[in-house]
């Protein structure tokens, strides 16, 4: 059901996508129409964390101009930058996308998905229902403070590198090198695979 938001327009993540748009996206995906490869990291540590991550994957797939090509295993991670035990642990995953959206539009979509899950940005390193971060977009490198690419801290975060390596053993972080080598250089302490949990790739 589409619910009006407080700003008077409908939430873009729950609006049904017209069949004509879906057909156009499918056609674009088939003909490739120059899609770019993007990697996004997903994290949640409030509410039903697995359900939230699955909802984020589904919302990305439902976006015209985005196709989710791979979803990593789920990892459980101790919160970063805060006192141990002060927050619930995170569930983290990584998704590989093919997209015809430019980086700025992909960022807008990622933030819309976060907001649909009631993400609140009131505290740095604070708990959140959902984090959707763009890790890399093709080989693009940008120092734009609005969207720095690749993500400026991805190379030091095992909760990004480990799941990414699981779905793409040959992955490279632009400007930083092979993900396998980056992961070897950081600690995996507090980052554990959850083999009992699984995210579904949208059909």
Tab-separated table of C-alpha atoms in Angstrom:
chain	number	residue	atom	x	y	z
A	1	UNK	CA	0.000	0.000	0.000
A	2	UNK	CA	1.315	3.456	-0.844
A	3	UNK	CA	1.369	5.776	2.140
A	4	UNK	CA	1.616	9.560	1.737
A	5	UNK	CA	4.656	10.931	3.520
A	6	UNK	CA	4.676	13.999	5.726
A	7	UNK	CA	6.085	16.030	2.857
A	8	UNK	CA	3.050	15.296	0.731
A	9	UNK	CA	4.532	12.942	-1.815
A	10	UNK	CA	4.497	9.191	-1.788
A	11	UNK	CA	7.386	7.134	-0.531
A	12	UNK	CA	9.322	6.128	-3.668
A	13	UNK	CA	10.288	2.763	-2.242
A	14	UNK	CA	6.726	1.537	-1.795
A	15	UNK	CA	5.239	2.998	-4.958
A	16	UNK	CA	4.443	0.289	-7.497
A	17	UNK	CA	6.602	0.499	-10.607
A	18	UNK	CA	4.497	0.587	-13.806
A	19	UNK	CA	4.800	-2.534	-15.945
A	20	UNK	CA	5.973	-0.411	-18.886
A	21	UNK	CA	8.920	0.831	-16.817
A	22	UNK	CA	9.775	-2.705	-15.713
A	23	UNK	CA	9.763	-3.810	-19.344
A	24	UNK	CA	12.075	-0.936	-20.279
A	25	UNK	CA	14.478	-1.831	-17.478
A	26	UNK	CA	14.465	-5.490	-18.460
A	27	UNK	CA	15.134	-4.511	-22.067
A	28	UNK	CA	17.979	-2.230	-20.999
A	29	UNK	CA	19.445	-5.027	-18.891
A	30	UNK	CA	19.246	-7.467	-21.800
A	31	UNK	CA	20.883	-5.122	-24.287
A	32	UNK	CA	23.288	-3.894	-21.591
A	33	UNK	CA	22.871	-0.271	-22.746
A	34	UNK	CA	26.182	0.541	-21.085
A	35	UNK	CA	25.331	-0.339	-17.461
A	36	UNK	CA	27.953	0.329	-14.800
A	37	UNK	CA	28.970	-2.073	-12.053
A	38	UNK	CA	28.421	-0.740	-8.556
A	39	UNK	CA	29.052	-2.289	-5.156
A	40	UNK	CA	26.953	-1.327	-2.137
A	41	UNK	CA	27.299	-2.343	1.490
A	42	UNK	CA	24.257	-2.937	3.682
A	43	UNK	CA	24.122	-2.856	7.455
A	44	UNK	CA	21.434	-2.950	10.162
A	45	UNK	CA	21.534	-3.227	13.940
A	46	UNK	CA	18.006	-2.326	15.023
A	47	UNK	CA	14.754	-4.225	14.612
A	48	UNK	CA	14.557	-7.351	12.463
A	49	UNK	CA	18.001	-6.991	10.930
A	50	UNK	CA	17.791	-9.810	8.383
A	51	UNK	CA	14.353	-8.734	7.197
A	52	UNK	CA	15.609	-5.178	6.819
A	53	UNK	CA	18.607	-6.227	4.723
A	54	UNK	CA	16.355	-8.346	2.498
A	55	UNK	CA	13.971	-5.406	2.152
A	56	UNK	CA	16.848	-3.182	1.061
A	57	UNK	CA	17.971	-5.699	-1.576
A	58	UNK	CA	14.406	-5.980	-2.869
A	59	UNK	CA	13.955	-2.186	-2.942
A	60	UNK	CA	17.149	-1.763	-4.961
A	61	UNK	CA	16.012	-4.445	-7.411
A	62	UNK	CA	12.643	-2.694	-7.767
A	63	UNK	CA	14.379	0.496	-8.902
A	64	UNK	CA	14.246	1.275	-12.633
A	65	UNK	CA	17.833	1.294	-13.876
A	66	UNK	CA	19.176	-1.113	-11.230
A	67	UNK	CA	19.646	-4.874	-11.355
A	68	UNK	CA	20.990	-6.747	-8.325
A	69	UNK	CA	23.452	-9.275	-9.754
A	70	UNK	CA	24.873	-10.828	-6.563
A	71	UNK	CA	24.241	-10.731	-2.817
A	72	UNK	CA	26.846	-11.827	-0.291
A	73	UNK	CA	26.531	-14.049	2.752
A	74	UNK	CA	25.502	-12.279	5.966
A	75	UNK	CA	28.092	-11.302	8.571
A	76	UNK	CA	27.526	-10.322	12.186
A	77	UNK	CA	29.697	-7.411	13.249
A	78	UNK	CA	30.423	-5.625	16.484
A	79	UNK	CA	29.536	-1.910	16.136
A	80	UNK	CA	32.368	0.299	14.955
A	81	UNK	CA	33.745	3.254	16.922
A	82	UNK	CA	31.606	2.801	20.049
A	83	UNK	CA	31.928	1.285	23.516
A	84	UNK	CA	31.650	-2.547	23.345
A	85	UNK	CA	28.208	-3.732	24.392
A	86	UNK	CA	26.631	-0.279	24.054
A	87	UNK	CA	24.744	-1.202	20.868
A	88	UNK	CA	23.310	-4.363	19.291
A	89	UNK	CA	25.562	-6.085	16.780
A	90	UNK	CA	25.156	-5.404	13.076
A	91	UNK	CA	24.168	-7.708	10.274
A	92	UNK	CA	26.210	-6.751	7.201
A	93	UNK	CA	26.168	-7.778	3.565
A	94	UNK	CA	27.356	-6.542	0.180
A	95	UNK	CA	25.439	-6.431	-3.098
A	96	UNK	CA	26.820	-6.088	-6.619
A	97	UNK	CA	24.621	-4.064	-8.948
A	98	UNK	CA	24.442	-3.314	-12.624
A	99	UNK	CA	23.008	0.157	-13.086
A	100	UNK	CA	22.329	2.748	-15.726
A	101	UNK	CA	21.862	5.390	-13.014
A	102	UNK	CA	24.629	7.969	-12.558
A	103	UNK	CA	26.343	7.937	-9.134
A	104	UNK	CA	24.328	10.921	-7.850
A	105	UNK	CA	21.022	9.187	-8.650
A	106	UNK	CA	22.233	5.926	-7.123
A	107	UNK	CA	23.099	7.838	-3.936
A	108	UNK	CA	19.632	9.426	-3.876
A	109	UNK	CA	18.075	5.986	-4.248
A	110	UNK	CA	20.261	4.518	-1.489
A	111	UNK	CA	19.192	7.318	0.851
A	112	UNK	CA	15.519	6.861	-0.097
A	113	UNK	CA	15.790	3.174	0.772
A	114	UNK	CA	17.364	4.066	4.133
A	115	UNK	CA	14.580	6.548	4.851
A	116	UNK	CA	11.931	3.966	3.980
A	117	UNK	CA	13.298	1.906	6.872
A	118	UNK	CA	13.197	4.958	9.132
A	119	UNK	CA	16.920	5.607	9.198
A	120	UNK	CA	17.708	8.525	11.526
A	121	UNK	CA	20.993	10.412	11.137
A	122	UNK	CA	21.280	12.000	14.561
A	123	UNK	CA	24.497	10.471	15.859
A	124	UNK	CA	27.819	9.577	14.251
A	125	UNK	CA	28.419	5.820	14.699
A	126	UNK	CA	24.924	5.656	16.220
A	127	UNK	CA	22.673	2.592	15.887
A	128	UNK	CA	20.587	2.529	12.755
A	129	UNK	CA	17.834	0.477	11.218
A	130	UNK	CA	19.607	0.535	7.857
A	131	UNK	CA	22.833	1.730	6.257
A	132	UNK	CA	23.200	1.646	2.458
A	133	UNK	CA	26.656	2.832	1.363
A	134	UNK	CA	28.042	2.982	-2.169
A	135	UNK	CA	31.435	1.268	-1.919
A	136	UNK	CA	32.457	1.672	-5.553
A	137	UNK	CA	30.999	2.691	-8.896
A	138	UNK	CA	32.822	1.275	-11.940
A	139	UNK	CA	36.415	2.549	-11.705
A	140	UNK	CA	35.299	6.044	-10.758
A	141	UNK	CA	37.383	8.000	-8.277
A	142	UNK	CA	35.956	11.193	-6.863
A	143	UNK	CA	36.736	13.482	-3.914
A	144	UNK	CA	33.277	15.049	-4.002
A	145	UNK	CA	32.352	15.431	-0.296
A	146	UNK	CA	28.715	14.599	-1.156
A	147	UNK	CA	29.755	11.222	-2.599
A	148	UNK	CA	33.406	10.201	-2.274
A	149	UNK	CA	34.290	7.259	-4.510
A	150	UNK	CA	35.350	4.694	-3.693
A	151	UNK	CA	34.034	4.847	-0.127
A	152	UNK	CA	36.854	6.476	1.881
A	153	UNK	CA	36.868	3.846	4.653
A	154	UNK	CA	35.926	0.682	2.768
A	155	UNK	CA	39.557	-0.469	2.524
A	156	UNK	CA	39.843	-0.752	6.313
A	157	UNK	CA	36.490	-2.383	7.073
A	158	UNK	CA	36.416	-6.171	7.214
A	159	UNK	CA	32.610	-6.084	7.347
A	160	UNK	CA	32.702	-4.667	3.800
A	161	UNK	CA	35.734	-6.498	2.419
A	162	UNK	CA	34.904	-10.026	3.668
A	163	UNK	CA	31.391	-10.304	2.185
A	164	UNK	CA	32.527	-8.575	-1.010
A	165	UNK	CA	35.353	-11.087	-1.441
A	166	UNK	CA	32.878	-13.946	-0.921
A	167	UNK	CA	30.905	-12.983	-4.032
A	168	UNK	CA	33.818	-11.683	-6.126
A	169	UNK	CA	37.201	-13.271	-5.328
A	170	UNK	CA	38.872	-11.110	-8.005
A	171	UNK	CA	37.343	-7.855	-6.730
A	172	UNK	CA	39.451	-4.707	-6.680
A	173	UNK	CA	38.795	-1.453	-4.857
A	174	UNK	CA	39.693	1.394	-7.241
A	175	UNK	CA	42.896	3.078	-6.156
A	176	UNK	CA	43.458	0.584	-3.320
A	177	UNK	CA	44.043	-2.749	-5.025
A	178	UNK	CA	42.713	-6.308	-4.675
A	179	UNK	CA	40.096	-6.776	-1.979
A	180	UNK	CA	41.772	-10.041	-0.909
A	181	UNK	CA	44.985	-8.159	-0.068
A	182	UNK	CA	43.123	-5.357	1.684
A	183	UNK	CA	41.285	-7.903	3.826
A	184	UNK	CA	44.564	-9.596	4.756
A	185	UNK	CA	45.811	-6.243	6.044
A	186	UNK	CA	42.927	-5.607	8.477
A	187	UNK	CA	41.615	-7.466	11.488
A	188	UNK	CA	38.553	-9.698	11.200
A	189	UNK	CA	38.034	-9.496	14.941
A	190	UNK	CA	34.352	-8.918	15.698
A	191	UNK	CA	33.326	-9.800	12.127
A	192	UNK	CA	31.817	-13.305	11.916
A	193	UNK	CA	30.041	-15.088	9.048
A	194	UNK	CA	26.491	-16.216	9.821
A	195	UNK	CA	26.104	-19.393	7.776
A	196	UNK	CA	22.621	-19.868	9.251
A	197	UNK	CA	21.336	-16.678	7.593
A	198	UNK	CA	20.782	-16.014	3.915
A	199	UNK	CA	19.662	-13.148	1.716
A	200	UNK	CA	17.719	-14.060	-1.411
A	201	UNK	CA	18.660	-12.687	-4.785
A	202	UNK	CA	15.503	-11.124	-6.254
A	203	UNK	CA	13.976	-13.240	-9.009
